[in-house]
Amino acid sequence: MRLYLLALNPTDSVTEGFLPAAARLGLAVTVLTDQPDAHRAAYTGPADPPEVLHCEVRDFREVVGLISRHHPADAVFSNSDHLQTQTALAADYFGLPAKDWRATLRAKNKAQLRRHLAAAGLDAVRALELAPGQPVSELDPPFPCVVKPREGVASEDVALVADASELAARCAEIRQRRPQDALVVEEFLTGELHTLETLGDGVRRHVLGGFRTRLSPPPHFVEEALEFVPEHPRPVVDQVLAQLDALGVGLGACHTEFVVQPDGRARLIEVNYRAIGDQCDLMLARLLDIPYFEHVLRVHLGGTLPADLGARSGRHGYNRPVLADRAGTLTAAPAAQEHEDDGVQLVYRPFRALGEHHEHHRTNRDYLGVVWAVGSDRRAVDGAVDRFLAANRWEITP
C-alpha cells in the first residue's frame, strides 16, 4: 500500500513520528514537497528513506496531477497546518478517506472559523477581517484586541494591542513582512490557555487529554511550557467538542487551543486540524503508551479506531522549549539526546543547528530546542527537565 505524505519543511512529527509509523505498517511512502532537498537531507537514518518528489503542494491541482501520473494512492495525508485543505481535496478526488475540505478551510481560516461558530449559535467572538491594503482606520475593533494573520501559525505575527494607534503600528509591521496576507482583528479572550487533543475515525472520537500552556508576557503569545492534563472538566470538554462538531472536525488528529472564562465558557483560540507539534505529539504517544501515529495513519487508510485505545494513565508530562532571547548565530548548544533515570524518560531535540543565524521573532520560531520528560511522579518529571536546562548552555553570538 502507498501513502502520499504532503509536507513543507521536514518536521519532527514527520521524521520521528509518521515515517517510522508508516514503516511499521508496511507502507511505501512518497513525500510530496516543494522543499525536496531539505527532506532528502533529513532522511539519513538507518531505515530506507522514503521517495521524495518535488511538487507545488500548496496547489491541490498539482498534487492530483502528480499522483495521477505516478503510483496509485491508498492514502493521501499531511500533518502540515498549511496543507490540510489541499490534502483533503486530493484524497477526495481519488475516492480515498478524506477530511471534509470545508472543515479544514474553517479551521485554517480564522475569520471563517469565527463566522461559522457564530452562525451555529455556539460562540460569537467579535472578529474583523482586514484585507491586504485595506486601511486600518476602516475598522472599529474592541480594545484591547488581538491582531494576527488570517491563516497564520506558531504565534507568528500575533500581538495584543491596546488602542487604535498601536493597532495601526502593528498592522504596518506585519504588512511589511506579509503584504499579501489578510489579517484578523478580534476581541482579546482572557483566561488560562489550554489544549484538547482528539483522534477520530469519522464515527468514533477519542479525547486523549490536553495541555496547560504557559505563555510569555503580552503583547506576544510565545508558548513557554506545556504541562499534560489527563482530563479537563467534563463541561469544558463538552463545549469544545460541540464546537468541533459544528466545524465538521472528525477524521484523524486535531489540536484545539481554548481558554476557560470566569463564567465557565470554553472559547476557542484556534483549531489546528492535525497533530500537536513541537515534540508534544511524540510526548503524548510516550505518555499514553499507544501507537498514536499508527492510529492516525490507519484512519486515513480507511481503518477504524478501537473502542478502547488502551491508553496508560497516571503519568505526568512536561514540555519546555528553549527560547532565543535575541537575534544572532547559535554558537553553543547540546546535541540531541534521550535517557531514562529513576523512572523518568527525558528527551531533548534541537531545533536549530550550530552556526545558524536567525532574527529574533518573539514567536515559537525562536525555539532553539525542546526538552520534555514523562514519568509517574510529577515532581521527578519537572525536576529532570529543570536539571537538564540548568546543566546545559545555549549561546547566541550577535
Coordinates of C-alpha atoms in Angstrom, one line a residue:
M1 CA 0.0 0.0 0.0
R2 CA 1.2 3.5 -0.8
L3 CA 0.9 6.6 1.3
Y4 CA 1.4 10.0 -0.2
L5 CA 2.6 12.4 2.5
L6 CA 2.4 16.1 1.7
A7 CA 4.8 18.3 3.6
L8 CA 6.6 21.7 3.5
N9 CA 9.7 21.6 5.8
P10 CA 10.7 18.3 7.4
T11 CA 9.3 18.4 11.0
D12 CA 10.0 16.1 13.9
S13 CA 6.4 14.9 13.6
V14 CA 7.2 13.5 10.2
T15 CA 10.8 12.2 10.8
E16 CA 10.3 10.8 14.3
G17 CA 6.5 10.1 14.2
F18 CA 4.7 9.4 10.9
L19 CA 7.5 8.0 8.8
P20 CA 8.6 5.3 11.4
A21 CA 4.9 4.5 11.9
A22 CA 4.4 4.1 8.2
A23 CA 7.3 1.7 8.1
R24 CA 5.9 -0.3 10.9
L25 CA 2.6 -0.5 9.0
G26 CA 4.4 -1.7 5.9
L27 CA 3.5 1.3 3.8
A28 CA 5.5 2.6 0.9
V29 CA 5.8 6.3 1.3
T30 CA 6.1 9.0 -1.3
V31 CA 6.8 12.5 0.1
L32 CA 5.4 15.4 -2.0
T33 CA 7.1 18.7 -1.1
D34 CA 8.2 22.0 -2.5
Q35 CA 11.5 21.6 -0.5
P36 CA 12.8 18.2 -1.7
D37 CA 16.5 18.9 -0.9
A38 CA 15.6 19.6 2.8
H39 CA 13.6 16.4 3.0
R40 CA 16.3 14.2 1.4
A41 CA 18.9 15.7 3.8
A42 CA 16.6 14.9 6.8
Y43 CA 16.0 11.3 5.9
T44 CA 19.5 9.9 6.5
G45 CA 18.8 7.4 9.3
P46 CA 19.3 3.6 9.2
A47 CA 15.8 3.0 7.7
D48 CA 15.3 3.1 4.0
P49 CA 14.4 6.7 3.1
P50 CA 11.1 7.5 1.5
E51 CA 10.7 8.5 -2.1
V52 CA 10.8 12.3 -2.3
L53 CA 9.2 14.2 -5.2
H54 CA 9.1 17.9 -6.0
C55 CA 5.5 19.2 -6.1
E56 CA 3.9 22.6 -5.6
V57 CA 1.9 21.2 -2.7
R58 CA 0.0 24.4 -1.9
D59 CA -1.9 23.8 -5.2
F60 CA -4.2 20.8 -4.9
R61 CA -4.4 20.6 -8.7
E62 CA -0.6 19.9 -8.9
V63 CA -0.9 17.3 -6.2
V64 CA -3.7 15.5 -8.1
G65 CA -1.8 15.7 -11.3
L66 CA 1.4 14.2 -9.9
I67 CA -0.3 11.4 -8.1
S68 CA -2.3 10.6 -11.3
R69 CA 0.9 10.0 -13.3
H70 CA 2.7 8.2 -10.5
H71 CA 1.9 5.2 -8.4
P72 CA -1.7 4.6 -7.4
A73 CA -2.5 6.0 -3.9
D74 CA -4.0 4.2 -1.0
A75 CA -3.9 7.3 1.3
V76 CA -3.1 11.0 0.9
F77 CA -2.1 12.6 4.2
S78 CA -0.4 15.7 5.7
N79 CA 0.3 16.9 9.2
S80 CA 1.1 20.5 7.9
D81 CA -1.2 23.3 9.0
H82 CA -0.9 24.9 5.6
L83 CA -1.8 21.8 3.5
Q84 CA -4.9 20.3 5.1
T85 CA -7.4 21.6 2.5
Q86 CA -5.1 20.6 -0.4
T87 CA -4.7 17.2 1.1
A88 CA -8.5 16.8 1.7
L89 CA -9.3 17.8 -1.9
A90 CA -6.7 15.5 -3.4
A91 CA -7.7 12.5 -1.3
D92 CA -11.3 13.1 -2.1
Y93 CA -10.5 13.3 -5.8
F94 CA -9.1 9.8 -5.7
G95 CA -12.1 8.5 -3.6
L96 CA -9.9 7.9 -0.6
P97 CA -10.6 8.6 3.1
A98 CA -10.5 12.4 3.5
K99 CA -11.3 15.2 5.9
D100 CA -14.1 17.4 4.8
W101 CA -12.3 20.2 2.9
R102 CA -14.9 22.7 4.3
A103 CA -13.8 21.7 7.8
T104 CA -10.2 22.1 7.0
L105 CA -10.8 25.5 5.5
R106 CA -12.8 26.6 8.5
A107 CA -10.1 25.6 10.8
K108 CA -7.3 27.2 8.8
N109 CA -9.1 30.5 8.0
K110 CA -9.5 32.2 11.4
A111 CA -12.1 34.7 10.2
Q112 CA -14.2 31.9 8.7
L113 CA -14.0 29.9 11.9
R114 CA -15.4 32.8 13.9
R115 CA -18.2 33.4 11.4
H116 CA -19.2 29.7 11.3
L117 CA -19.3 29.3 15.0
A118 CA -21.3 32.5 15.4
A119 CA -23.8 31.3 12.8
A120 CA -24.1 28.0 14.6
G121 CA -25.1 29.9 17.7
L122 CA -22.2 28.4 19.8
D123 CA -19.9 31.4 20.3
A124 CA -19.8 34.9 19.0
V125 CA -16.2 36.3 19.2
R126 CA -16.2 39.8 17.7
A127 CA -13.7 39.5 14.8
L128 CA -13.0 41.8 11.9
E129 CA -11.2 40.9 8.7
L130 CA -8.6 43.3 7.2
A131 CA -7.9 42.7 3.6
P132 CA -4.4 43.3 2.1
G133 CA -4.1 47.1 1.5
Q134 CA -7.3 47.9 3.4
P135 CA -6.9 50.9 5.7
V136 CA -6.8 50.0 9.3
S137 CA -8.9 53.1 10.1
E138 CA -11.9 51.4 8.5
L139 CA -12.1 49.0 11.4
D140 CA -13.8 49.6 14.7
P141 CA -12.5 46.8 16.9
P142 CA -13.0 46.3 20.6
F143 CA -9.9 47.2 22.6
P144 CA -7.8 45.6 23.8
C145 CA -7.7 43.3 20.8
V146 CA -5.5 40.7 19.1
V147 CA -4.2 41.1 15.6
K148 CA -2.9 38.1 13.7
P149 CA -2.6 36.7 10.1
R150 CA -5.9 35.1 9.0
E151 CA -4.1 31.8 8.1
G152 CA -1.1 32.2 10.5
V153 CA 0.6 29.6 12.7
A154 CA 3.1 29.3 15.6
S155 CA 2.1 32.6 17.2
E156 CA 3.9 34.3 14.3
D157 CA 2.9 38.0 13.9
V158 CA 0.3 37.7 16.7
A159 CA 0.1 40.6 19.1
L160 CA -2.1 42.2 21.8
V161 CA -2.8 45.9 21.1
A162 CA -4.3 48.4 23.4
D163 CA -5.6 51.2 21.2
A164 CA -6.0 52.4 17.6
S165 CA -2.5 53.9 17.2
E166 CA -0.9 50.7 18.5
L167 CA -3.1 48.6 16.1
A168 CA -2.1 50.7 13.1
A169 CA 1.6 50.3 14.0
R170 CA 1.3 46.5 14.5
C171 CA -0.6 46.1 11.2
A172 CA 2.1 48.1 9.4
E173 CA 4.8 45.9 10.8
I174 CA 3.1 42.7 9.8
R175 CA 2.3 44.0 6.3
Q176 CA 6.0 44.7 5.7
R177 CA 6.6 41.0 6.1
R178 CA 3.3 39.8 4.7
P179 CA 1.9 42.3 2.2
Q180 CA -0.4 39.8 0.5
D181 CA -1.9 38.3 3.7
A182 CA -5.3 39.1 5.1
L183 CA -5.3 39.9 8.9
V184 CA -7.9 39.2 11.6
V185 CA -8.5 41.7 14.4
E186 CA -10.6 40.2 17.2
E187 CA -11.5 40.7 20.8
F188 CA -9.0 39.5 23.4
L189 CA -10.2 36.3 25.1
T190 CA -8.9 36.2 28.6
G191 CA -8.1 33.1 30.6
E192 CA -5.5 30.4 31.0
L193 CA -4.7 28.7 27.7
H194 CA -5.4 25.0 27.4
T195 CA -5.4 22.5 24.6
L196 CA -7.6 19.5 23.8
E197 CA -6.1 16.6 21.8
T198 CA -8.5 14.4 19.9
L199 CA -8.4 11.5 17.5
G200 CA -11.2 10.3 15.4
D201 CA -12.1 7.9 12.5
G202 CA -15.1 9.9 11.3
V203 CA -17.5 8.0 13.5
R204 CA -15.8 7.4 16.9
R205 CA -13.7 10.1 18.6
H206 CA -11.3 9.7 21.4
V207 CA -10.3 12.6 23.7
L208 CA -6.6 12.0 24.6
G209 CA -6.3 14.7 27.2
G210 CA -4.7 18.1 26.7
F211 CA -2.1 20.5 27.9
R212 CA -2.0 23.6 30.2
T213 CA 0.1 26.2 28.3
R214 CA 2.2 28.9 29.9
L215 CA 2.6 31.9 27.6
S216 CA 5.1 34.7 27.5
P217 CA 4.0 38.1 28.9
P218 CA 2.0 40.3 26.4
P219 CA 2.0 41.7 23.9
H220 CA 3.3 38.4 22.4
F221 CA 2.0 34.9 22.8
V222 CA 5.0 32.6 22.8
E223 CA 4.4 29.1 24.3
E224 CA 7.0 28.8 27.1
A225 CA 5.9 25.5 28.7
L226 CA 3.2 22.8 28.3
E227 CA 2.0 20.5 31.1
F228 CA -0.1 17.4 30.3
V229 CA -3.6 17.5 31.7
P230 CA -5.2 13.9 31.6
E231 CA -8.8 15.2 31.9
H232 CA -10.3 18.7 31.6
P233 CA -13.6 19.2 33.4
R234 CA -16.4 17.4 31.5
P235 CA -18.5 20.6 30.9
V236 CA -15.4 22.3 29.3
V237 CA -14.7 19.3 27.1
D238 CA -18.3 19.1 26.0
Q239 CA -18.3 22.7 24.9
V240 CA -15.1 22.3 22.9
L241 CA -16.4 19.1 21.3
A242 CA -19.6 20.8 20.3
Q243 CA -17.7 23.5 18.6
L244 CA -15.5 20.9 16.8
D245 CA -18.7 19.1 15.7
A246 CA -20.1 22.4 14.3
L247 CA -16.9 22.9 12.3
G248 CA -17.0 19.4 10.9
V249 CA -13.9 18.1 12.6
G250 CA -14.0 14.3 12.8
L251 CA -11.2 12.4 10.9
G252 CA -7.7 12.0 12.2
A253 CA -5.9 14.1 14.8
C254 CA -6.9 17.6 15.9
H255 CA -5.2 20.0 18.3
T256 CA -7.5 22.7 19.7
E257 CA -6.5 25.7 21.8
F258 CA -9.0 27.3 24.1
V259 CA -9.4 29.4 27.2
V260 CA -12.0 29.0 30.0
Q261 CA -13.5 32.3 31.2
P262 CA -14.8 33.0 34.7
D263 CA -18.4 32.3 33.7
G264 CA -17.3 28.7 32.7
R265 CA -17.4 29.3 28.9
A266 CA -14.8 27.5 26.9
R267 CA -13.8 29.8 24.0
L268 CA -11.7 28.6 21.1
I269 CA -8.5 30.4 20.3
E270 CA -7.8 28.3 17.2
V271 CA -8.3 24.8 15.8
N272 CA -5.3 23.1 14.2
Y273 CA -6.7 20.1 12.3
R274 CA -3.6 18.0 12.7
A275 CA -1.5 16.5 15.5
I276 CA 0.1 18.9 18.0
G277 CA 3.7 19.7 17.2
D278 CA 6.9 20.8 18.8
Q279 CA 7.6 17.3 20.2
C280 CA 4.3 17.3 22.1
D281 CA 2.8 14.6 19.8
L282 CA 5.8 12.4 20.5
M283 CA 5.5 13.1 24.2
L284 CA 1.8 12.3 24.0
A285 CA 2.4 8.9 22.4
R286 CA 5.0 8.1 25.1
L287 CA 2.8 9.3 27.9
L288 CA -0.3 7.3 26.9
D289 CA 1.8 4.3 25.6
I290 CA -0.3 3.9 22.5
P291 CA 0.7 3.6 18.8
Y292 CA -0.6 7.2 18.2
F293 CA 1.0 7.8 14.8
E294 CA -0.1 4.4 13.5
H295 CA -3.7 5.1 14.6
V296 CA -3.6 8.4 12.7
L297 CA -2.4 6.8 9.5
R298 CA -4.8 3.9 9.8
V299 CA -7.9 6.1 9.8
H300 CA -6.6 7.8 6.7
L301 CA -6.3 4.4 5.1
G302 CA -10.0 3.8 5.9
G303 CA -9.5 1.9 9.2
T304 CA -11.5 2.3 12.4
L305 CA -10.4 3.1 15.9
P306 CA -10.9 0.6 18.7
A307 CA -13.5 1.5 21.4
D308 CA -10.7 1.5 23.9
L309 CA -7.2 2.7 22.9
G310 CA -5.6 1.0 25.9
A311 CA -4.1 4.3 27.0
R312 CA -1.9 4.3 30.1
S313 CA -3.0 6.5 32.9
G314 CA -1.4 8.1 35.9
R315 CA 1.6 9.7 34.1
H316 CA 2.8 13.2 34.1
G317 CA 4.4 15.0 31.1
Y318 CA 6.2 18.3 30.9
N319 CA 7.4 20.1 27.7
R320 CA 9.8 23.1 27.9
P321 CA 11.1 24.9 24.8
V322 CA 14.4 26.7 25.0
L323 CA 13.9 30.2 23.5
A324 CA 16.3 32.6 21.9
D325 CA 16.2 35.9 23.6
R326 CA 17.9 37.9 20.8
A327 CA 19.0 37.7 17.2
G328 CA 22.3 36.1 16.3
T329 CA 24.2 32.9 15.5
L330 CA 23.8 29.8 17.6
T331 CA 27.4 29.0 18.8
A332 CA 26.8 26.6 21.6
A333 CA 24.0 24.1 22.3
P334 CA 23.7 20.5 23.5
A335 CA 23.2 17.7 21.0
A336 CA 20.0 15.6 20.6
Q337 CA 19.8 13.1 23.4
E338 CA 17.4 10.8 25.3
H339 CA 17.8 8.9 28.5
E340 CA 15.9 7.4 31.4
D341 CA 16.7 7.9 35.1
D342 CA 14.8 6.8 38.1
G343 CA 11.6 6.2 36.2
V344 CA 11.7 9.4 34.2
Q345 CA 12.2 9.4 30.4
L346 CA 13.8 12.6 29.2
V347 CA 14.2 13.7 25.6
Y348 CA 15.9 16.7 24.1
R349 CA 15.7 17.7 20.4
P350 CA 17.5 20.7 18.9
F351 CA 15.5 22.9 16.5
R352 CA 18.5 24.9 15.2
A353 CA 21.9 23.7 14.1
L354 CA 25.1 25.3 15.4
G355 CA 26.2 28.1 13.1
E356 CA 22.7 29.1 12.0
H357 CA 21.8 32.8 12.2
H358 CA 18.3 33.8 13.0
E359 CA 16.4 37.0 13.7
H360 CA 14.5 37.4 17.0
H361 CA 10.9 36.8 16.1
R362 CA 9.2 36.8 19.5
T363 CA 7.2 33.7 18.4
N364 CA 7.6 30.0 18.6
R365 CA 10.0 30.5 15.7
D366 CA 12.5 31.4 18.4
Y367 CA 12.8 27.8 19.7
L368 CA 16.4 26.6 19.9
G369 CA 15.2 23.2 21.0
V370 CA 12.7 21.4 23.2
V371 CA 13.2 19.2 26.3
W372 CA 10.4 17.0 27.6
A373 CA 10.0 14.3 30.2
V374 CA 7.4 11.8 31.2
G375 CA 7.0 9.7 34.3
S376 CA 4.7 8.7 37.1
D377 CA 5.9 11.3 39.6
R378 CA 5.2 14.9 38.8
R379 CA 8.0 16.3 41.0
A380 CA 10.6 13.9 39.5
V381 CA 9.5 14.8 35.9
D382 CA 9.6 18.6 36.5
G383 CA 12.9 18.2 38.3
A384 CA 14.5 16.3 35.5
V385 CA 13.6 19.0 33.0
D386 CA 14.8 21.8 35.3
R387 CA 18.2 20.0 35.9
F388 CA 18.7 19.5 32.2
L389 CA 18.1 23.1 31.5
A390 CA 20.5 24.2 34.3
A391 CA 23.2 21.8 33.2
N392 CA 23.4 22.9 29.6
R393 CA 24.0 26.1 27.8
W394 CA 22.8 27.7 24.7
E395 CA 24.9 30.7 23.4
I396 CA 23.9 33.2 20.7
T397 CA 26.5 35.4 19.3
P398 CA 25.3 38.7 17.8

